[in-house]
Every structure is written in structure tokens, then in C-alpha cells.
Short mmCIF file of C-alpha atoms in Angstrom, two decimals:
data_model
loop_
_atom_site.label_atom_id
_atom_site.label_comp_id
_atom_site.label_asym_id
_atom_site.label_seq_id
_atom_site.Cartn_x
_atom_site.Cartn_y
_atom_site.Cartn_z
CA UNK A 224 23.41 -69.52 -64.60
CA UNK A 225 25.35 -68.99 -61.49
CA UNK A 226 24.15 -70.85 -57.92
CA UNK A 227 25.41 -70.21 -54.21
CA UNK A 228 24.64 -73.43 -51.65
CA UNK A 229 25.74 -72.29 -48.00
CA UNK A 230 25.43 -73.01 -44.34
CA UNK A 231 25.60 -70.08 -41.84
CA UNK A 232 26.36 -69.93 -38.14
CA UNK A 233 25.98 -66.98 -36.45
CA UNK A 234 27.19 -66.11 -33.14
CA UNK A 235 25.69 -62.71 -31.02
CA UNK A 236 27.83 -60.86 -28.79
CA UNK A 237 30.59 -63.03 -28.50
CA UNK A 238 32.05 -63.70 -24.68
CA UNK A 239 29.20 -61.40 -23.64
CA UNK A 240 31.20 -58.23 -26.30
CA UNK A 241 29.36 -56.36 -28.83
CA UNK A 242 31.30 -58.42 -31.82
CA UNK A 243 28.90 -60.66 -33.43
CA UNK A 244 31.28 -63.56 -35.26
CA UNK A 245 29.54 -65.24 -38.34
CA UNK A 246 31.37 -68.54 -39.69
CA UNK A 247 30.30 -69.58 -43.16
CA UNK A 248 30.80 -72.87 -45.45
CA UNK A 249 29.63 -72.58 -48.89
CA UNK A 250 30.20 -73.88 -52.60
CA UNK A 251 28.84 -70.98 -55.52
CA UNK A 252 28.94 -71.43 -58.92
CA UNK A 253 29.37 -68.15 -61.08
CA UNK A 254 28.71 -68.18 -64.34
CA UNK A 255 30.26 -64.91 -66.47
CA UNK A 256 29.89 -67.20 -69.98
CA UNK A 257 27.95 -64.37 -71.59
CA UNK A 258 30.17 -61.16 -70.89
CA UNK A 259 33.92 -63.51 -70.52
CA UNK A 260 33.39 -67.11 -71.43
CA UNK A 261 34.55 -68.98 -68.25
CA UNK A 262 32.29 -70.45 -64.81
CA UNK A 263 34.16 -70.53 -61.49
CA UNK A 264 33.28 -73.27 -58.86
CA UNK A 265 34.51 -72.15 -55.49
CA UNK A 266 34.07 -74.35 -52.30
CA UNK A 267 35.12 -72.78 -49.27
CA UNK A 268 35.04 -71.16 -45.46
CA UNK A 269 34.73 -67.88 -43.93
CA UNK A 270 34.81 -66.48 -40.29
CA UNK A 271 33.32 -62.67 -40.21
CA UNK A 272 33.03 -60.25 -36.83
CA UNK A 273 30.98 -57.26 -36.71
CA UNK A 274 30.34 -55.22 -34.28
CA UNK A 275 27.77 -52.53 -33.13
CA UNK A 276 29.47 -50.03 -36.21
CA UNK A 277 29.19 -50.18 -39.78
CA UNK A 278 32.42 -52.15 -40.56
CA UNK A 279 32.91 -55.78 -40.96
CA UNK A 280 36.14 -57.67 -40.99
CA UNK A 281 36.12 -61.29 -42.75
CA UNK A 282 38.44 -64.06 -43.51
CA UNK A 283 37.84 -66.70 -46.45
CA UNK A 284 39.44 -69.23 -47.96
CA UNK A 285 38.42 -71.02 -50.55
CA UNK A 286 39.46 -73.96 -53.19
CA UNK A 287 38.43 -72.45 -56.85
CA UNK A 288 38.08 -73.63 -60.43
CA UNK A 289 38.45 -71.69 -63.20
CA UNK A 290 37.16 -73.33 -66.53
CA UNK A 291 36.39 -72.50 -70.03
CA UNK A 292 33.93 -74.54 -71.26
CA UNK A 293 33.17 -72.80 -74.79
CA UNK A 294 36.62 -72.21 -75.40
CA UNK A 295 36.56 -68.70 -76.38
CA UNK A 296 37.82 -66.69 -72.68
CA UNK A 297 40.73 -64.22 -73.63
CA UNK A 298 44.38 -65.36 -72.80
CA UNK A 299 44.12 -63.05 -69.64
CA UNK A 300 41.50 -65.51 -68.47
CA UNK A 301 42.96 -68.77 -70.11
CA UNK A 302 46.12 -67.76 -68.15
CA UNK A 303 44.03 -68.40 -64.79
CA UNK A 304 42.32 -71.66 -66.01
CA UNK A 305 42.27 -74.62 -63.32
CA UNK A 306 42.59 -74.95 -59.52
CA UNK A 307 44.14 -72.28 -57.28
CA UNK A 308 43.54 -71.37 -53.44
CA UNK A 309 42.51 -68.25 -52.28
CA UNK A 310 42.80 -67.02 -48.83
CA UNK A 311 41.96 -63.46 -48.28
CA UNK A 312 41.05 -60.98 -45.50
CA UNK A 313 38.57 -58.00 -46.36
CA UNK A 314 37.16 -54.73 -44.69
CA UNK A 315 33.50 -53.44 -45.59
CA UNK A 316 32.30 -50.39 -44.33
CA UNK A 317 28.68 -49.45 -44.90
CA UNK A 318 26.49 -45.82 -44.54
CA UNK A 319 23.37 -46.64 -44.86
CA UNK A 320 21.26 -43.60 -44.85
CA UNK A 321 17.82 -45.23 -46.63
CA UNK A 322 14.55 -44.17 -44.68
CA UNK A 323 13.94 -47.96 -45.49
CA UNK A 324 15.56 -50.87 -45.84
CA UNK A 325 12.98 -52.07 -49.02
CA UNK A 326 11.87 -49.74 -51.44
CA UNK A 327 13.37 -46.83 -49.53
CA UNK A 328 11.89 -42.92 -51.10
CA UNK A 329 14.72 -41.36 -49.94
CA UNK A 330 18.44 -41.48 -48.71
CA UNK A 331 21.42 -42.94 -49.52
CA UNK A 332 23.68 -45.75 -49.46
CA UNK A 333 27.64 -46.09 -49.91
CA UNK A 334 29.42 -48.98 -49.61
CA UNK A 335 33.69 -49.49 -49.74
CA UNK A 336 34.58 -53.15 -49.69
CA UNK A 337 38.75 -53.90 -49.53
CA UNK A 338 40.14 -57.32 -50.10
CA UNK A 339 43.97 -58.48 -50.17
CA UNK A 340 44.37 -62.03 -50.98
CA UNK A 341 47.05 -64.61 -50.62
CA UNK A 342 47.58 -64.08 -47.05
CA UNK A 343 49.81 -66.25 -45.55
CA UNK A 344 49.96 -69.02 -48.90
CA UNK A 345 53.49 -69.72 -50.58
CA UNK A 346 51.99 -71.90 -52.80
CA UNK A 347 52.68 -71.15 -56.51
CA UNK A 348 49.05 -72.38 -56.66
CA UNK A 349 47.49 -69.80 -54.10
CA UNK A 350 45.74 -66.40 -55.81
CA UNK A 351 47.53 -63.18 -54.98
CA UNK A 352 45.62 -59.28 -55.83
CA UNK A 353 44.44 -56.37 -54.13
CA UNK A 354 40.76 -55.12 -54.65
CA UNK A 355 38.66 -51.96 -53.35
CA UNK A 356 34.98 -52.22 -54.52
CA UNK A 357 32.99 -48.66 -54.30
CA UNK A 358 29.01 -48.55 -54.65
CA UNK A 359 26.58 -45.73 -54.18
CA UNK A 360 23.18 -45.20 -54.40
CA UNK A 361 20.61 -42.99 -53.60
CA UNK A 362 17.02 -42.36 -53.91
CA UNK A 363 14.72 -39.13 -54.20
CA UNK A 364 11.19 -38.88 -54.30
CA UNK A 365 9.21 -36.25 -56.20
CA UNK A 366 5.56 -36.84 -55.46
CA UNK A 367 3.43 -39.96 -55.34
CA UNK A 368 4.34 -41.38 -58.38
CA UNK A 369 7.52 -40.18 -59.50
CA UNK A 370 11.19 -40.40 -58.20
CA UNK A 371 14.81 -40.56 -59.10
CA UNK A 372 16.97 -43.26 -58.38
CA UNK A 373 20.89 -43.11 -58.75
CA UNK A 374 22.85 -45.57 -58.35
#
């Protein structure tokens, strides 16, 4: 069962600009026991701006724990196990082409998230990788009761 506590400030049009800044403390639990074996607890910050566009530019850095608690994760995983630091910057750009934002009947949706972590850590305990995250979906209706949904 995975869990996300957080606290949120959010700041509109920052020294009267259109960048919105959005600054974030929050501890999540994720739980990937039935597909890997292992939970991570991360406690952390992040700062994000946005603007009047559909990209996003954030900053996070956050104190994580990797654990095993059946004892069966993979020696990739086991390799990670314990307390490292991540500190990361990442990109999201969004085109969001839905007629609506809840049960939309037609449209489409892409999303391209980028994240490079380790910025600016030397610590041997500090997480280092690259990773681009692509999703897509759209939505076609046929008639009152029937449509297709890709995603």
C-alpha cells in the first residue's frame, strides 16, 4: 500500500510575472512489494515555477529509503538498499487537447517528463540517473454509448 502526506504553498504571479512558483514538503511511501519486493520512504522538498505555457520546471530533493522487507528484491535492487539523497531538476511539458478535463469524449493528451538527478551532490551517498517519461492518451467517441480510449 503506498501513501503520500504533503503540504503545498503556492505562489501566483510571482513579483507581479506570469511564473506561478509552487514550494512543496512531503514524505510518500511507495510500495512496489508485489511487482519488485522493496517500499521506498522518501521525505523531502520541492520548489516548482510555471508559467502561462505548458512547461514546468521543478527542483526536489529528497532523503530516501530503500528497504526489502520480504527479502526476495533482485540484486539490482538489493544493490540500492538503505539511505541515499536525491536532488534532481526536471522539465514537464504537457498538450492537453481533452474537450474536458473529467471524462473527456474526445481529444488527446501527451505528456514528456525529463529528470537528471544528482545535481550538485558529491556524496558517494547521493542518487545519480537520467530519466525521460512519455505518456499519451486519447479518447474518441462513437455514439452515446460507445467509445475508444487509447492510452
Amino acid at each position: 500500500q503506498s501513501s503520500t502526506y504533503s503540504a503545498l504553498w503556492e505562489q501566483p504571479k510571482v513579483f507581479g510575472s506570469d511564473v506561478n512558483a509552487e514550494t512543496r514538503v512531503f514524505q510518500s511511501l511507495e510500495c512496489f512489494k508485489k511487482l519488485s519486493s522493496f517500499d521506498v520512504t522518501s521525505r523531502g522538498a520541492s520548489v516548482g515555477l510555471s508559467g502561462n505555457g505548458p512547461g514546468t520546471l521543478e527542483y526536489n530533493i529528497a532523503w530516501r529509503d530503500v528497504q526489502d522487507p520480504t527479502r526476495l528484491a533482485s540484486r539490482a535492487v538489493r544493490r540500492q538498499l538503505g539511505y541515499s539523497l536525491k536532488s534532481s531538476v526536471s522539465h514537464t511539458y504537457v498538450s492537453d487537447h481533452l474537450d474536458r478535463p473529467v471524462r473527456p469524449m474526445s481529444g488527446y493528451l501527451w505528456k514528456i517528463r525529463s529528470e537528471l538527478a544528482g545535481i550538485g551532490l558529491s556524496d558517494p551517498l547521493s542518487t545519480k540517473f537520467v530519466k525521460s517519461e512519455v505518456t499519451a492518451h486519447a479518447v474518441e467517441t462513437l455514439d452515446a454509448s460507445r467509445g475508444i480510449t487509447a492510452s
